[in-house]
CSV table of C-alpha atoms and ligand atoms in Angstrom, one decimal:
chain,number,residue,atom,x,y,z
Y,20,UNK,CA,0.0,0.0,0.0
Y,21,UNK,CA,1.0,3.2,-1.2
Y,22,UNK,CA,1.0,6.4,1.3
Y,23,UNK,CA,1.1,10.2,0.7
Y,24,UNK,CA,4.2,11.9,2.4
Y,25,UNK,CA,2.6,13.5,5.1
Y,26,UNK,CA,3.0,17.2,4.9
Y,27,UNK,CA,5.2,19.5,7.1
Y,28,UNK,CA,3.1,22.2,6.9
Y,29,UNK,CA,-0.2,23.3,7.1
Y,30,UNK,CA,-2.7,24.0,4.1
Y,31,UNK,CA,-2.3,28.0,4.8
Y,32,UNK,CA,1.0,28.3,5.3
Y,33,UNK,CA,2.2,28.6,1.5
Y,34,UNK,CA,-0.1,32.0,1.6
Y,35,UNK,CA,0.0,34.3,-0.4
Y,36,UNK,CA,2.0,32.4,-2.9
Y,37,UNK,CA,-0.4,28.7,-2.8
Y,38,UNK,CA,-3.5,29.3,-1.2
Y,39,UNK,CA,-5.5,27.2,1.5
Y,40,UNK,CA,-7.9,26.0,-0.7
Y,41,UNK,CA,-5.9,25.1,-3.8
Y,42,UNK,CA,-3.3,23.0,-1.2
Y,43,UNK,CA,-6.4,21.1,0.7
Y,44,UNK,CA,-7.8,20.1,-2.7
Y,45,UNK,CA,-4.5,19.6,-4.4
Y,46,UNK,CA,-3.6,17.2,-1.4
Y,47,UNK,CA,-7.0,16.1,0.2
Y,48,UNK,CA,-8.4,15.2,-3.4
Y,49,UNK,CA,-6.3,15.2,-6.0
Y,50,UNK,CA,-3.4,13.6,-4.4
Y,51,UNK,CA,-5.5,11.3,-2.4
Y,52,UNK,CA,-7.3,10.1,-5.4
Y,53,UNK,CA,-4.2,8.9,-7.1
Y,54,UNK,CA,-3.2,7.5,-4.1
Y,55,UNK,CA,-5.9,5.4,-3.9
Y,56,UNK,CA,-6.3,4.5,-7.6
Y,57,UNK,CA,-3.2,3.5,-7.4
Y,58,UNK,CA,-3.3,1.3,-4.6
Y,59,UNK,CA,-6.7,-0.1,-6.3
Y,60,UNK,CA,-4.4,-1.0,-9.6
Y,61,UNK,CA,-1.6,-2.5,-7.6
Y,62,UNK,CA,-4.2,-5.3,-6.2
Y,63,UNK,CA,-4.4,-7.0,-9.4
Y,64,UNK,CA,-0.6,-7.1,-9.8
Y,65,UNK,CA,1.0,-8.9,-7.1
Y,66,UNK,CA,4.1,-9.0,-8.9
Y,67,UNK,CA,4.8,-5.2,-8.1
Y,68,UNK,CA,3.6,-6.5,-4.5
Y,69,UNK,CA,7.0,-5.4,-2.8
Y,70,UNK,CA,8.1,-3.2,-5.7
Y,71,UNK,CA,8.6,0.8,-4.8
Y,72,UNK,CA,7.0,3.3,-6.7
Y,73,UNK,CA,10.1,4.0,-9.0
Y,74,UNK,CA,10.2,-0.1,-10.3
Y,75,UNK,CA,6.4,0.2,-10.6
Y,76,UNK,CA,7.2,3.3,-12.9
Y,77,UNK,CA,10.2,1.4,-14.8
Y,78,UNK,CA,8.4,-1.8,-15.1
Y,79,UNK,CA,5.2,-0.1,-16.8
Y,80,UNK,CA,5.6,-1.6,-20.3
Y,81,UNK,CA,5.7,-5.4,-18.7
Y,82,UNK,CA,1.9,-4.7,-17.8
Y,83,UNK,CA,0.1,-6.6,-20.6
Y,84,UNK,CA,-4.2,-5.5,-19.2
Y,85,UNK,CA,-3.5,-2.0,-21.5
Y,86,UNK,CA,-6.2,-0.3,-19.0
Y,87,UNK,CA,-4.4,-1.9,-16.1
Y,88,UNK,CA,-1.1,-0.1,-17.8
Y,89,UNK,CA,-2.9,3.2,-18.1
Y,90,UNK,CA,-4.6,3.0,-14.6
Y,91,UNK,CA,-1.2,1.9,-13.3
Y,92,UNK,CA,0.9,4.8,-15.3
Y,93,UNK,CA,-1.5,7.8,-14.6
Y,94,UNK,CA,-2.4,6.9,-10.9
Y,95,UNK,CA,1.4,5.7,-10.2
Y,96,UNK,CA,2.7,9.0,-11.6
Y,97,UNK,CA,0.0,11.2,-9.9
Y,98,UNK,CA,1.0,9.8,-6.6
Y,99,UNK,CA,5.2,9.9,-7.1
Y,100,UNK,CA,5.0,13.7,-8.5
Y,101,UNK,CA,2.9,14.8,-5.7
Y,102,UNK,CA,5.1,13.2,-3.5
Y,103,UNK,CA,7.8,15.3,-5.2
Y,104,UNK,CA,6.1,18.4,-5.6
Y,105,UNK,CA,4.5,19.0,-1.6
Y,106,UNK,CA,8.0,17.4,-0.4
Y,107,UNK,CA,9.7,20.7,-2.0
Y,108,UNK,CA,7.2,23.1,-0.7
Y,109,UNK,CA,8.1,25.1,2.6
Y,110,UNK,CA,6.6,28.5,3.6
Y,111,UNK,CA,8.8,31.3,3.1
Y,112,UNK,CA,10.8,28.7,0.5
Y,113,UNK,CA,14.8,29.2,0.7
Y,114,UNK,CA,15.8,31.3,-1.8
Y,115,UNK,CA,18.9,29.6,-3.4
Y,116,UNK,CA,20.6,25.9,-3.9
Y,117,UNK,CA,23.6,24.9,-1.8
Y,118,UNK,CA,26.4,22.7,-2.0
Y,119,UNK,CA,26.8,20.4,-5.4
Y,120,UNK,CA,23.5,21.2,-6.8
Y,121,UNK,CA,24.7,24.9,-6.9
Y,122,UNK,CA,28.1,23.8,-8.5
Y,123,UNK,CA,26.1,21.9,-10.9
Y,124,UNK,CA,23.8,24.4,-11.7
Y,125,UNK,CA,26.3,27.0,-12.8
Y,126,UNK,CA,28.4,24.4,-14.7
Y,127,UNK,CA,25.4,23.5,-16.9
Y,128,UNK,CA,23.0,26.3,-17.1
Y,129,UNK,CA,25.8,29.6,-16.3
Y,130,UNK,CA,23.5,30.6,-13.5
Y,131,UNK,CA,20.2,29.7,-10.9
Y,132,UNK,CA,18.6,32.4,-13.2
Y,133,UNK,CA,19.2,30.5,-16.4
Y,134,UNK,CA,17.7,27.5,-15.2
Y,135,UNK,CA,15.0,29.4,-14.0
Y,136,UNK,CA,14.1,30.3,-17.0
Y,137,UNK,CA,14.5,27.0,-18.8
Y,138,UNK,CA,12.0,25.6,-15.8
Y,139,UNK,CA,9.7,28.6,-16.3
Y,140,UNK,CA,9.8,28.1,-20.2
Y,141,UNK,CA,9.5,24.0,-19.7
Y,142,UNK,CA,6.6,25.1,-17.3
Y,143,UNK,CA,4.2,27.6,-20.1
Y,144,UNK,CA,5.9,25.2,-22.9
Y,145,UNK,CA,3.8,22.6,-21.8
Y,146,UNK,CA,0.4,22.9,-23.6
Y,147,UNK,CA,-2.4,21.5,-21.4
Y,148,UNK,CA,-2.0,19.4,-18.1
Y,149,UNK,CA,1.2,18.2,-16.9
Y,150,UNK,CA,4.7,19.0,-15.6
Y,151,UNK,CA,8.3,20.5,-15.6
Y,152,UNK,CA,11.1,19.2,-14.5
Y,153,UNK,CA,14.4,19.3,-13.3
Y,154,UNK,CA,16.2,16.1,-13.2
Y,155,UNK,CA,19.7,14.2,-12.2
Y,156,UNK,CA,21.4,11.2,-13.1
Y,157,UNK,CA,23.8,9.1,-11.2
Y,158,UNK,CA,26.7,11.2,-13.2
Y,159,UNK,CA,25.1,14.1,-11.4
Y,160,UNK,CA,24.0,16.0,-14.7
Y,161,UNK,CA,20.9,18.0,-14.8
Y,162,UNK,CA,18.2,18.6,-17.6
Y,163,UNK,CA,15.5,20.5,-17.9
Y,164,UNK,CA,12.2,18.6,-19.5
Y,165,UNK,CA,8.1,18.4,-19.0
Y,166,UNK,CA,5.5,16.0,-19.7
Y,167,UNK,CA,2.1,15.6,-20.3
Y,168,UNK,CA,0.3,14.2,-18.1
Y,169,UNK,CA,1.0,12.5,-15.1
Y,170,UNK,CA,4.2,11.3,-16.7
Y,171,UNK,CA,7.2,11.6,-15.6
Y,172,UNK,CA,11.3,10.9,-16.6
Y,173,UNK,CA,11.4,8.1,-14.3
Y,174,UNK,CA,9.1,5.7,-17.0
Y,175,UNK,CA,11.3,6.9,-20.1
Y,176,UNK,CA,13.9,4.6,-18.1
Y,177,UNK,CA,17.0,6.1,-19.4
Y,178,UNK,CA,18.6,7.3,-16.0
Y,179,UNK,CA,16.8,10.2,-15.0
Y,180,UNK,CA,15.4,11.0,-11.9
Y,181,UNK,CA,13.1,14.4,-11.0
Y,182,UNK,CA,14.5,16.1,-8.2
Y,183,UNK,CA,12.3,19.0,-8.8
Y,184,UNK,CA,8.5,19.4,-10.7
Y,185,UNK,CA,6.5,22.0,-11.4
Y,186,UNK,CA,2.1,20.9,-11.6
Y,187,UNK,CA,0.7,23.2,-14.2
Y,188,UNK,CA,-2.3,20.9,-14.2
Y,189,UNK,CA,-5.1,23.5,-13.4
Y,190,UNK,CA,-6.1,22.3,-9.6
Y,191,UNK,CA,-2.6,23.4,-8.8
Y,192,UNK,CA,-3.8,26.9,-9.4
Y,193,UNK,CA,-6.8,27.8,-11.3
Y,194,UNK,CA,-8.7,28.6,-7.5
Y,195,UNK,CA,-6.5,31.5,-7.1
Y,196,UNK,CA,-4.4,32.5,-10.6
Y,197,UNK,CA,-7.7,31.3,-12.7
Y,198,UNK,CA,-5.6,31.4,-16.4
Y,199,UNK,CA,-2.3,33.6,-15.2
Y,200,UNK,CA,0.0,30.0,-15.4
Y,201,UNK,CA,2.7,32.4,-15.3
Y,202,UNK,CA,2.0,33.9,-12.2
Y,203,UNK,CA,1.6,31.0,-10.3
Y,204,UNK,CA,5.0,29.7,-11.7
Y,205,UNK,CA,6.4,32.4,-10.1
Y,206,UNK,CA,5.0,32.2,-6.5
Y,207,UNK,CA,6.0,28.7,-6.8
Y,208,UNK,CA,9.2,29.4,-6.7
Y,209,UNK,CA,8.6,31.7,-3.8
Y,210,UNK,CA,7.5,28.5,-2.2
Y,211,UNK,CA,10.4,26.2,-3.4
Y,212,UNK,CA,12.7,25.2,-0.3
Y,213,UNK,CA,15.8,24.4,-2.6
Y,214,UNK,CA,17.7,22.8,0.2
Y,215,UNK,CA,15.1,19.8,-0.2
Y,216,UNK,CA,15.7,20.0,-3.9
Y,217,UNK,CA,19.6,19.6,-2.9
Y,218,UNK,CA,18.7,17.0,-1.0
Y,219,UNK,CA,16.9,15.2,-3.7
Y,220,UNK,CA,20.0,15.6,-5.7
Y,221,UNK,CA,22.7,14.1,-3.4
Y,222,UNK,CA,20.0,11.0,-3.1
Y,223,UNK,CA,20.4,10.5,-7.0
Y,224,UNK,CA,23.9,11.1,-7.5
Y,225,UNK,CA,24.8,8.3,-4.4
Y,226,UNK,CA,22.4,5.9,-5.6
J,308,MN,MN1,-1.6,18.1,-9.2
């Protein structure tokens, strides 16, 4: 069984940049929903009985059922990108990365504002529901992708690993931003603590 990461902090306290209501949905609903489904899915597939969410990701193309395979990859990536996304969430965010992350960032993108605006571009890019990313690999590179959906680099299975995601479905911000997609990309990183995001990357990298 499948659980959401239990948050840190309360709906309100990403105000003003995520409002109360958009978090208890995102989180209460949306999130839980996935969670569920998922966990629904999984019962008909005992082989991913003792499988983490990353092998159930990887291993989506040895599902045969194809609506078991869609349940599986829409469900399964709904509840590993929220996972992500509330994990890198903290009120007041922390304005820059540390450590490697910060060395890597400058050695492939020239500066945190560069990437910024590849996310932010990744982010509007993305025409309809789904996600930007920032992602490592064991080597400890970085790229900058989306995807439609609830997809994620984790099923293209070629070594990448989100370390950071950006929802633009429209429950992560529609209640309060209605259409301004752009605005809420940029109270999101008002919200990002990038010391978890750091901390996602050292967990790649040593893996
Ligand atoms: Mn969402």
């Amino acid at each position: 069984m499948f659980k959401q990461i239990e948050l840190n902090y309360n709906f309100n306290a990403l105000e003003p940049h995520i409002d109360e209501l958009t978090m208890n949905t995102h989180y209460s609903k949306h999130h839980a929903a996935y969670t569920n489904n998922l966990n629904g899915a999984l019962e008909k597939l005992p082989e991913f009985k003792d499988a983490s969410i990353e092998d159930v990701l990887k291993g989506l193309s040895s599902i045969s059922d194809e609506a078991l395979r869609t349940a599986v990859r829409n469900n399964g990536g709904g509840y590993y990108n929220h996972n992500l996304y509330f994990a890198i969430l903290k009120p007041g965010g922390s304005t820059t990365p540390s450590g490697e992350l910060a060395n890597e960032i400058n050695k492939e993108f020239g500066s945190l504002e560069n990437l910024k605006e590849k996310l932010v571009s990744a982010a509007m890019g993305r025409f309809g529901s789904g996600w930007a990313w920032l992602s490592a690999n064991k080597s400890g590179k970085l790229q900058v992708s989306s995807s439609p959906n609830q997809d994620n680099p984790i099923m293209d299975n070629n070594g990448w690993t989100p370390i950071l995601g950006i929802d633009v479905w429209e429950h992560a911000y529609y209640l309060k931003y209605k259409n301004l997609r752009g605005d809420y990309i940029k109270a999101f990183f008002e919200a990002l603590n990038w010391d978890e995001v750091a901390a996602n990357y050292a967990k790649v990298e040593s893996a």
